[in-house]
Amino acid sequence: MRLIQIHDEIYKKITKSGVFIINFSNFYLNELIKERNILNRVRGIYDDRPLQQGKRLFNGHEVVIHSYDELKELPDDAICLILSGYYKEIFDKLKNIEILKQKFKEIYFYADREISYDLYYRHKYKKNALHDIVVFRSAGPASHYMAGWEFSDNPRALFEYMLCNGYNKKYELVWLVCDPEKYQEKYRDVPNVKFISYLWADTEDEVKRSLYYYYICLAKFFFIAQTPIFMRNARPDQVRVQLWHGSGFKGDRAKIVDEKRYDYMTVTSETYASIHAKLYGLRKDQMVVTGQPKNDESFHPLQAWRKILSVPVAQKYIFWLPTWRASEIVTDVKLANETGLPFFTKNEQLKELNDLLTTLDMVMVLKLHPSEKNVQDNEAIKDLTNFVVLDNDFLAEKDIQISSLLGNADALISDFSSVAIDYLVLNRPIAFLMDDCEAFAESRTFHWGDIENWLPGLKLYNVDDMKQYIKEVASNIDSGAKLRSDLYHVFHKFRDDKSAERVLQAFDLHL
């Protein structure tokens, strides 16, 4: 059975006999329909992902997506077309279905403009030696752009470490971002640093497109924290490392198999090596325990943060970083209560909290998840003197990473965000908001069923609990110290500022 890019002759056959789609993708089906109006010729759609199966809406039409088990019913003359960016992975699965091997000599895949360009340039450079190029990407898919995410997180921390230690003398360090002009000025005088746009992957501008694929095809190393799809056709001698953005408590109901999408994933402990291998469908030998480069910054926090962010001077600072409560990829989530915040439902509660903070000479710094726009319409929050909300867009404008601020916090409040695990390296008080724990477990699941036994800090069930925690922090009482100590080895193997160094050593990047 061979994998072949669909071509005109096959399209002609489809107009007569129809086509069977393997793996459903709104994006690729829309792209295909723009090129060839074959929607009314689709005779069946099949997908091996349970969450995709069943009835779905596509462009206002109801479609039924069947499981792979029903592929055995395909007629012998069926034309099977893979609609997936990971078409090679899908083909490998189909090759293992005996009845399909007996029935079909050819399986086809659809290549949109980006895939077509990728295949062209891969062929062009296939005999060229790889260069000392390191490519970084922290952004998710282009369709999910969010301010600040494209130049952030573990790839950003690793990049900055490499610059500080002169790795750019040997390696060309290349960032894939949306708009390169945002960053070029800052690094204009730094040798061997380049910013290019991931949007150039399918641009009609041949100069930009050629530059993009030159780096993608000839780089020795890739360090990413989000989508790996742009590396799908990487050569065996290119090293693709998923640094990810955190090791937390949340699971995922979707079955993900990333084994062939990158070569390695870095984690903070052996426990997370096992958890992430299972969660992302990776082999044990793909897991590398190094720690997270961004956690190194917690040991060297930004000193001028109060002036830059207009935070009042106080004796102590408590940071509150709640997790993302949306269950789908969205860019604007608002909580349906008076405050627009989790945990607090009434503005009067926030006023009482502010009064307590003022009395204790403390400031609470709230940093919401970038996807949540919860306090924009609440004028009452703006009147709170000791309660500061950090807006993601403002931080992005100032080019400030939350990891560079954490070290300024005397204590942390979170819930199930991975930031609690990040902050754990500092061995300072942590508290977890538990008011919607059950609802959260139903929507996302946890790595541990008995989650309360795996939280390295105090549990806060109501506003009074939070007030008590604040008072303890003010009085230097650390009730959660033993919990942190007992659980630290579960979440971290190391407690130092050398994670970026270990990452480079693990993959043999040296001066």
Coordinates of C-alpha atoms in Angstrom, one line a residue:
M1 CA 0.0 0.0 0.0
R2 CA 1.4 3.4 -1.1
L3 CA 0.8 6.9 0.1
I4 CA 0.3 9.3 -2.8
Q5 CA -0.5 13.0 -3.0
I6 CA -3.9 13.3 -4.6
H7 CA -3.8 14.6 -8.2
D8 CA -6.1 15.6 -11.1
E9 CA -6.8 12.1 -12.3
I10 CA -8.0 11.0 -8.9
Y11 CA -10.2 14.1 -8.6
K12 CA -11.8 13.2 -11.9
K13 CA -12.6 9.7 -10.5
I14 CA -14.0 11.3 -7.3
T15 CA -16.6 13.3 -9.3
K16 CA -17.9 10.0 -10.6
S17 CA -17.6 7.6 -7.7
G18 CA -17.1 9.7 -4.6
V19 CA -14.5 9.8 -1.9
F20 CA -14.1 8.4 1.6
I21 CA -12.4 10.8 4.0
I22 CA -9.9 9.5 6.6
N23 CA -9.6 11.7 9.7
F24 CA -11.9 14.7 10.0
S25 CA -10.4 18.2 9.9
N26 CA -12.6 21.3 9.5
F27 CA -9.5 23.2 8.3
Y28 CA -8.4 20.8 5.6
L29 CA -11.9 19.9 4.5
N30 CA -12.6 23.6 4.0
E31 CA -9.3 24.1 2.1
L32 CA -10.1 21.1 -0.1
I33 CA -13.6 22.4 -0.9
K34 CA -12.2 25.8 -1.9
E35 CA -10.0 24.0 -4.4
R36 CA -12.4 21.3 -5.5
N37 CA -16.1 21.4 -4.7
I38 CA -16.5 17.8 -3.7
L39 CA -18.5 18.0 -0.6
N40 CA -21.5 16.3 -2.2
R41 CA -19.2 13.5 -3.3
V42 CA -18.1 12.5 0.2
R43 CA -19.5 9.1 0.9
G44 CA -18.1 8.6 4.4
I45 CA -15.8 10.1 7.1
Y46 CA -13.7 8.0 9.4
D47 CA -11.6 8.9 12.4
D48 CA -9.8 6.9 15.1
R49 CA -10.2 9.6 17.8
P50 CA -13.3 8.9 19.9
L51 CA -13.9 12.6 20.7
Q52 CA -14.3 13.3 16.9
Q53 CA -16.7 10.5 16.2
G54 CA -20.5 10.8 16.0
K55 CA -22.6 13.6 14.6
R56 CA -21.0 16.9 14.0
L57 CA -21.8 20.1 12.2
F58 CA -19.7 21.2 9.2
N59 CA -20.6 24.4 7.5
G60 CA -24.2 24.1 8.7
H61 CA -24.5 20.5 7.5
E62 CA -24.7 17.5 9.9
V63 CA -22.1 14.9 9.2
V64 CA -21.5 11.5 10.8
I65 CA -18.0 10.5 11.6
H66 CA -17.4 6.7 11.9
S67 CA -14.7 4.8 13.8
Y68 CA -11.9 3.0 12.1
D69 CA -13.7 -0.3 12.9
E70 CA -16.2 0.5 10.1
L71 CA -13.4 0.9 7.4
K72 CA -13.8 -2.8 6.8
E73 CA -17.1 -2.0 5.1
L74 CA -15.5 0.1 2.4
P75 CA -16.1 -1.0 -1.2
D76 CA -13.1 -2.4 -3.1
D77 CA -13.1 0.5 -5.5
A78 CA -13.2 3.2 -2.7
I79 CA -11.0 6.2 -3.0
C80 CA -9.6 6.9 0.4
L81 CA -8.3 10.4 1.1
I82 CA -6.4 11.4 4.3
L83 CA -7.3 14.9 5.5
S84 CA -4.7 15.6 8.2
G85 CA -1.6 17.6 8.6
Y86 CA -0.1 14.4 10.1
Y87 CA -1.0 12.4 7.0
K88 CA 2.1 10.2 7.4
E89 CA 1.0 9.2 10.9
I90 CA -2.5 8.3 9.7
F91 CA -1.1 6.3 6.8
D92 CA 1.1 4.3 9.2
K93 CA -2.0 3.4 11.2
L94 CA -3.9 2.4 8.1
K95 CA -1.0 0.1 7.0
N96 CA -1.6 -1.9 10.1
I97 CA -5.2 -2.7 9.2
E98 CA -5.0 -6.0 7.4
I99 CA -8.2 -5.7 5.4
L100 CA -7.2 -2.3 4.0
K101 CA -3.8 -3.7 2.9
Q102 CA -5.7 -6.4 1.0
K103 CA -8.2 -4.0 -0.6
F104 CA -6.2 -1.0 -1.5
K105 CA -2.9 -0.4 -3.3
E106 CA -3.0 3.3 -2.8
I107 CA -4.1 5.7 -0.1
Y108 CA -4.2 9.4 -1.0
F109 CA -3.5 12.5 1.1
Y110 CA -4.5 16.1 0.5
A111 CA -1.7 18.7 0.5
D112 CA -2.8 22.3 1.1
R113 CA -0.4 25.1 0.0
E114 CA 1.7 24.9 3.2
I115 CA 2.2 21.1 2.9
S116 CA 3.0 21.4 -0.8
Y117 CA 5.6 24.0 -0.1
D118 CA 7.0 22.0 2.7
L119 CA 7.4 18.9 0.5
Y120 CA 9.0 21.0 -2.3
Y121 CA 11.7 22.5 0.0
R122 CA 12.3 19.3 1.8
H123 CA 13.1 17.7 -1.5
K124 CA 15.3 20.7 -2.5
Y125 CA 17.4 20.5 0.7
K126 CA 17.4 16.7 1.3
K127 CA 21.1 16.3 0.4
N128 CA 22.4 19.4 2.1
A129 CA 24.2 19.1 5.4
L130 CA 22.5 20.6 8.4
H131 CA 23.8 23.8 9.8
D132 CA 24.4 25.1 13.3
I133 CA 20.9 26.6 13.5
V134 CA 18.6 26.4 16.5
V135 CA 14.9 27.2 15.8
F136 CA 12.6 28.3 18.6
R137 CA 8.8 28.5 18.7
S138 CA 6.5 29.1 21.7
A139 CA 3.3 30.0 19.8
G140 CA 0.4 27.7 19.2
P141 CA -1.3 27.4 15.9
A142 CA -1.5 30.6 13.9
S143 CA -5.3 30.6 14.3
H144 CA -4.9 30.9 18.1
Y145 CA -2.7 33.9 18.2
M146 CA -2.4 35.5 21.7
A147 CA -0.3 38.5 22.6
G148 CA 3.0 37.6 24.2
W149 CA 2.8 33.9 23.7
E150 CA 4.9 33.8 20.5
F151 CA 8.1 34.9 22.3
S152 CA 7.8 33.4 25.8
D153 CA 8.0 30.5 28.1
N154 CA 10.6 27.8 28.2
P155 CA 11.9 28.4 24.6
R156 CA 12.4 32.1 25.5
A157 CA 14.2 31.3 28.8
L158 CA 16.5 28.8 27.0
F159 CA 17.2 31.4 24.2
E160 CA 18.1 34.1 26.8
Y161 CA 20.4 31.7 28.6
M162 CA 22.1 30.8 25.3
L163 CA 22.6 34.5 24.5
C164 CA 24.0 35.3 28.0
N165 CA 26.5 32.5 27.7
G166 CA 27.6 33.2 24.1
Y167 CA 26.1 30.3 22.3
N168 CA 25.1 32.7 19.4
K169 CA 28.9 32.8 18.6
K170 CA 28.5 29.2 17.3
Y171 CA 24.8 28.8 16.6
E172 CA 22.4 30.9 14.6
L173 CA 19.3 31.4 16.9
V174 CA 16.1 31.7 14.9
W175 CA 12.7 32.5 16.3
L176 CA 9.4 31.8 14.6
V177 CA 6.9 34.5 15.5
C178 CA 3.9 36.1 13.9
D179 CA 5.4 39.6 13.3
P180 CA 9.2 39.7 13.3
E181 CA 9.3 43.5 13.3
K182 CA 8.2 43.5 17.0
Y183 CA 11.4 41.9 18.1
Q184 CA 14.1 42.7 15.5
E185 CA 14.9 46.2 16.9
K186 CA 15.7 44.8 20.4
Y187 CA 18.1 42.2 19.0
R188 CA 19.3 44.2 16.0
D189 CA 22.9 44.4 17.3
V190 CA 23.1 40.9 18.6
P191 CA 24.9 38.6 16.2
N192 CA 23.4 35.4 14.9
V193 CA 19.8 36.2 16.1
K194 CA 17.0 36.3 13.6
F195 CA 13.2 36.5 13.8
I196 CA 11.1 35.2 10.9
S197 CA 7.3 34.7 10.6
Y198 CA 5.7 31.3 10.8
L199 CA 3.1 32.9 8.4
W200 CA 5.7 32.7 5.7
A201 CA 5.2 29.0 5.5
D202 CA 2.6 29.5 2.8
T203 CA 3.2 33.0 1.7
E204 CA 3.2 33.9 -2.0
D205 CA 6.3 36.1 -1.4
E206 CA 9.0 33.7 -2.6
V207 CA 11.8 35.5 -0.8
K208 CA 10.2 35.2 2.6
R209 CA 9.0 31.7 1.9
S210 CA 12.4 30.6 0.8
L211 CA 14.0 32.1 3.9
Y212 CA 11.5 30.3 6.2
Y213 CA 12.1 26.9 4.6
Y214 CA 15.9 27.4 4.5
Y215 CA 15.9 27.5 8.3
I216 CA 13.2 24.8 8.8
C217 CA 15.0 22.4 6.5
L218 CA 18.5 22.9 7.6
A219 CA 18.3 23.6 11.4
K220 CA 20.0 21.0 13.6
F221 CA 17.7 21.7 16.6
F222 CA 14.1 22.8 17.3
F223 CA 12.9 23.9 20.8
I224 CA 9.2 24.4 21.1
A225 CA 6.5 24.8 23.7
Q226 CA 3.3 24.4 21.7
T227 CA 2.3 23.0 18.3
P228 CA 4.8 20.6 16.6
I229 CA 3.0 20.4 13.2
F230 CA 5.4 22.6 11.3
M231 CA 8.1 20.0 12.0
R232 CA 6.1 17.0 10.7
N233 CA 8.5 16.3 7.8
A234 CA 11.7 16.8 9.7
R235 CA 14.8 14.8 8.7
P236 CA 15.9 12.0 11.1
D237 CA 19.1 13.9 11.9
Q238 CA 17.1 17.0 13.0
V239 CA 16.5 17.1 16.8
R240 CA 13.0 18.2 17.9
V241 CA 12.5 19.0 21.6
Q242 CA 9.2 19.7 23.2
L243 CA 9.9 21.9 26.2
W244 CA 6.2 22.4 26.9
H245 CA 5.0 25.1 29.2
G246 CA 4.5 23.4 32.5
S247 CA 4.1 20.3 34.7
G248 CA 0.8 20.6 36.5
F249 CA -2.1 18.7 37.9
K250 CA -4.5 18.7 34.9
G251 CA -5.1 15.8 32.6
D252 CA -6.8 15.7 29.2
R253 CA -9.7 13.6 28.0
A254 CA -8.4 13.6 24.4
K255 CA -6.0 10.8 23.4
I256 CA -2.9 12.4 22.1
V257 CA -0.1 10.5 20.4
D258 CA 2.9 12.7 19.8
E259 CA 5.6 10.0 19.5
K260 CA 6.5 10.9 15.9
R261 CA 5.8 14.6 16.2
Y262 CA 9.0 15.4 18.1
D263 CA 11.9 13.4 19.4
Y264 CA 12.1 14.4 23.1
M265 CA 10.1 16.1 25.9
T266 CA 11.8 17.7 28.9
V267 CA 10.1 17.4 32.3
T268 CA 10.8 18.3 35.9
S269 CA 10.8 14.8 37.6
E270 CA 10.6 11.1 37.0
T271 CA 7.0 11.2 38.0
Y272 CA 6.2 13.7 35.3
A273 CA 8.2 11.6 32.8
S274 CA 5.8 8.8 33.4
I275 CA 2.7 11.0 33.4
H276 CA 3.6 13.0 30.3
A277 CA 4.7 9.8 28.4
K278 CA 1.2 8.4 28.9
L279 CA -0.6 11.7 28.4
Y280 CA 1.1 12.5 25.1
G281 CA 1.7 9.0 23.7
L282 CA 5.5 9.1 24.1
R283 CA 8.1 6.4 24.7
K284 CA 10.0 6.3 28.0
D285 CA 13.3 7.0 26.2
Q286 CA 11.8 10.3 24.8
M287 CA 11.4 11.7 28.3
V288 CA 14.4 13.8 29.6
V289 CA 14.4 15.1 33.2
T290 CA 16.1 18.5 33.1
G291 CA 13.8 20.9 34.9
Q292 CA 12.2 23.9 33.1
P293 CA 14.5 26.7 31.8
K294 CA 11.9 29.3 32.8
N295 CA 12.1 28.2 36.4
D296 CA 15.7 29.4 36.5
E297 CA 14.4 32.9 36.3
S298 CA 12.6 32.5 39.7
F299 CA 16.0 32.6 41.4
H300 CA 16.9 35.9 39.6
P301 CA 13.6 37.9 39.5
L302 CA 13.1 41.2 37.8
Q303 CA 14.1 43.8 40.3
A304 CA 12.4 46.9 38.9
W305 CA 9.0 45.1 38.6
R306 CA 7.1 47.4 41.0
K307 CA 8.1 50.6 39.1
I308 CA 7.4 49.0 35.7
L309 CA 4.0 47.6 36.7
S310 CA 3.0 50.4 39.1
V311 CA 2.7 48.1 42.1
P312 CA 2.5 49.8 45.5
V313 CA 5.4 49.3 47.9
A314 CA 4.4 46.9 50.7
Q315 CA 6.0 44.6 53.3
K316 CA 4.8 41.4 51.5
Y317 CA 3.4 40.4 48.2
I318 CA 1.0 37.5 47.5
F319 CA 0.6 36.5 43.9
W320 CA -2.6 34.9 42.8
L321 CA -2.5 33.0 39.5
P322 CA -5.7 31.0 38.7
T323 CA -5.8 28.4 36.0
W324 CA -7.7 28.6 32.7
R325 CA -11.3 27.5 33.3
A326 CA -12.4 27.3 29.7
S327 CA -12.7 23.8 28.2
E328 CA -12.3 24.9 24.6
I329 CA -9.7 27.0 22.7
V330 CA -11.2 30.5 22.9
T331 CA -9.8 34.0 23.3
D332 CA -12.4 35.6 25.5
V333 CA -13.8 34.0 28.7
K334 CA -15.8 35.8 31.3
L335 CA -17.1 34.4 34.6
A336 CA -20.8 35.0 35.3
N337 CA -20.6 36.8 38.6
E338 CA -20.3 40.3 39.9
T339 CA -16.6 40.4 40.2
G340 CA -15.7 38.6 37.0
L341 CA -13.2 36.6 39.0
P342 CA -13.1 33.0 40.3
F343 CA -13.6 32.4 44.1
F344 CA -15.0 35.9 44.8
T345 CA -18.6 36.4 43.7
K346 CA -19.3 39.9 45.3
N347 CA -17.4 43.1 45.0
E348 CA -18.0 43.6 48.8
Q349 CA -15.8 40.5 49.4
L350 CA -13.0 42.1 47.4
K351 CA -13.3 45.3 49.3
E352 CA -13.0 43.4 52.6
L353 CA -10.0 41.6 51.2
N354 CA -8.4 44.9 50.2
D355 CA -9.0 46.3 53.7
L356 CA -7.2 43.3 55.3
L357 CA -4.3 43.6 52.9
T358 CA -4.0 47.3 53.7
T359 CA -4.0 46.7 57.4
L360 CA -1.3 44.1 57.1
D361 CA 0.8 46.2 54.6
M362 CA 0.5 43.6 51.9
V363 CA -0.4 43.7 48.2
M364 CA -2.1 40.9 46.3
V365 CA -1.1 40.7 42.6
L366 CA -3.6 38.9 40.4
K367 CA -2.4 37.6 37.1
L368 CA -5.2 36.0 35.1
H369 CA -4.7 33.4 32.4
P370 CA -4.2 35.2 29.0
S371 CA -7.4 33.6 27.7
E372 CA -9.6 35.1 30.3
K373 CA -10.9 38.6 30.1
N374 CA -12.7 38.6 33.4
V375 CA -12.3 42.0 35.1
Q376 CA -12.4 44.5 32.2
D377 CA -15.9 45.6 33.0
N378 CA -15.6 45.7 36.8
E379 CA -14.9 49.3 37.8
A380 CA -14.9 48.4 41.5
I381 CA -11.6 46.6 41.2
K382 CA -9.9 49.7 40.0
D383 CA -10.6 51.3 43.3
L384 CA -8.8 48.7 45.3
T385 CA -5.5 50.1 46.6
N386 CA -3.7 46.9 47.5
F387 CA -5.1 44.6 44.9
V388 CA -3.3 44.8 41.5
V389 CA -4.5 43.0 38.4
L390 CA -1.8 42.3 35.8
D391 CA -3.2 42.3 32.3
N392 CA -1.7 39.9 29.8
D393 CA -1.6 42.4 27.0
F394 CA 0.2 45.0 29.2
L395 CA 2.8 42.4 30.2
A396 CA 3.3 41.5 26.5
E397 CA 3.7 45.2 25.6
K398 CA 6.4 45.5 28.4
D399 CA 7.9 42.2 27.3
I400 CA 7.7 40.8 30.8
Q401 CA 7.5 37.1 31.5
I402 CA 5.5 35.9 34.5
S403 CA 8.4 33.6 35.3
S404 CA 10.6 36.7 35.8
L405 CA 8.2 38.0 38.4
L406 CA 7.5 34.9 40.5
G407 CA 10.6 35.3 42.6
N408 CA 9.3 38.6 44.0
A409 CA 6.3 36.8 45.5
D410 CA 6.4 36.0 49.3
A411 CA 3.6 33.5 48.8
L412 CA 1.4 32.1 46.1
I413 CA -2.3 31.4 45.6
S414 CA -3.3 29.2 42.7
D415 CA -5.6 26.3 42.1
F416 CA -4.6 23.7 39.5
S417 CA -2.3 25.7 37.4
S418 CA 1.2 24.5 36.7
V419 CA 2.6 27.8 38.1
A420 CA 2.2 26.2 41.6
I421 CA 4.7 23.6 40.5
D422 CA 7.0 26.3 39.1
Y423 CA 6.8 28.3 42.3
L424 CA 7.6 25.2 44.4
V425 CA 11.3 25.4 43.6
L426 CA 11.5 28.5 45.9
N427 CA 10.1 26.7 48.9
R428 CA 7.7 29.5 49.9
P429 CA 4.1 29.3 51.1
I430 CA 1.5 28.0 48.5
A431 CA -2.3 27.8 48.8
F432 CA -4.8 26.2 46.5
L433 CA -8.4 27.4 45.9
M434 CA -10.7 24.4 46.1
D435 CA -14.1 25.9 45.6
D436 CA -14.7 24.4 42.1
C437 CA -12.5 21.4 42.4
E438 CA -15.2 18.9 41.6
A439 CA -16.5 20.8 38.6
F440 CA -13.0 21.2 37.3
A441 CA -12.3 17.4 37.7
E442 CA -15.4 16.6 35.6
S443 CA -14.3 18.9 32.7
R444 CA -10.5 18.3 32.6
T445 CA -9.7 15.4 35.0
F446 CA -6.5 15.3 37.1
H447 CA -3.4 13.2 37.0
W448 CA -4.3 11.9 40.4
G449 CA -7.8 10.9 41.4
D450 CA -7.3 11.9 45.0
I451 CA -6.0 15.3 44.0
E452 CA -6.2 16.9 47.5
N453 CA -3.5 14.5 48.7
W454 CA -1.2 15.7 45.9
L455 CA -1.4 19.5 46.4
P456 CA 1.8 20.8 48.0
G457 CA 0.2 23.5 50.1
L458 CA -2.8 24.6 52.1
K459 CA -6.3 24.1 50.7
L460 CA -8.7 27.1 50.7
Y461 CA -12.4 26.4 50.4
N462 CA -13.9 29.8 51.0
V463 CA -13.0 33.5 51.4
D464 CA -12.4 33.1 55.1
D465 CA -9.8 30.5 54.5
M466 CA -8.0 32.9 52.1
K467 CA -8.1 35.6 54.8
Q468 CA -6.5 33.2 57.3
Y469 CA -3.8 32.3 54.8
I470 CA -3.0 35.9 54.2
K471 CA -2.7 36.5 58.0
E472 CA -0.4 33.6 58.3
V473 CA 1.9 34.9 55.5
A474 CA 1.9 38.3 57.2
S475 CA 3.0 36.7 60.5
N476 CA 5.7 34.5 58.8
I477 CA 3.7 31.3 59.7
D478 CA 4.3 28.6 57.2
S479 CA 1.7 25.9 57.8
G480 CA 2.3 24.2 54.5
A481 CA 6.1 23.7 54.9
K482 CA 5.9 20.0 55.6
L483 CA 3.4 19.3 52.8
R484 CA 5.9 21.0 50.3
S485 CA 8.8 19.1 51.7
D486 CA 7.0 15.7 51.6
L487 CA 5.8 16.2 48.0
Y488 CA 8.7 18.0 46.5
H489 CA 10.4 14.9 45.0
V490 CA 7.2 14.0 43.2
F491 CA 7.3 17.3 41.2
H492 CA 11.0 18.1 41.0
K493 CA 14.3 16.3 40.8
F494 CA 16.3 19.5 41.0
R495 CA 16.1 22.8 43.0
D496 CA 18.5 25.2 41.3
D497 CA 18.8 27.7 38.5
K498 CA 20.5 25.3 36.1
S499 CA 17.7 23.8 34.1
A500 CA 18.6 25.6 30.9
E501 CA 22.2 24.4 31.2
R502 CA 20.9 20.8 31.7
V503 CA 18.8 21.0 28.6
L504 CA 21.7 22.1 26.4
Q505 CA 23.9 19.4 27.9
A506 CA 21.2 16.7 27.3
F507 CA 21.1 17.4 23.6
D508 CA 24.9 18.1 23.2
L509 CA 24.7 21.8 22.4
H510 CA 28.1 23.2 23.3
L511 CA 30.4 26.0 22.5

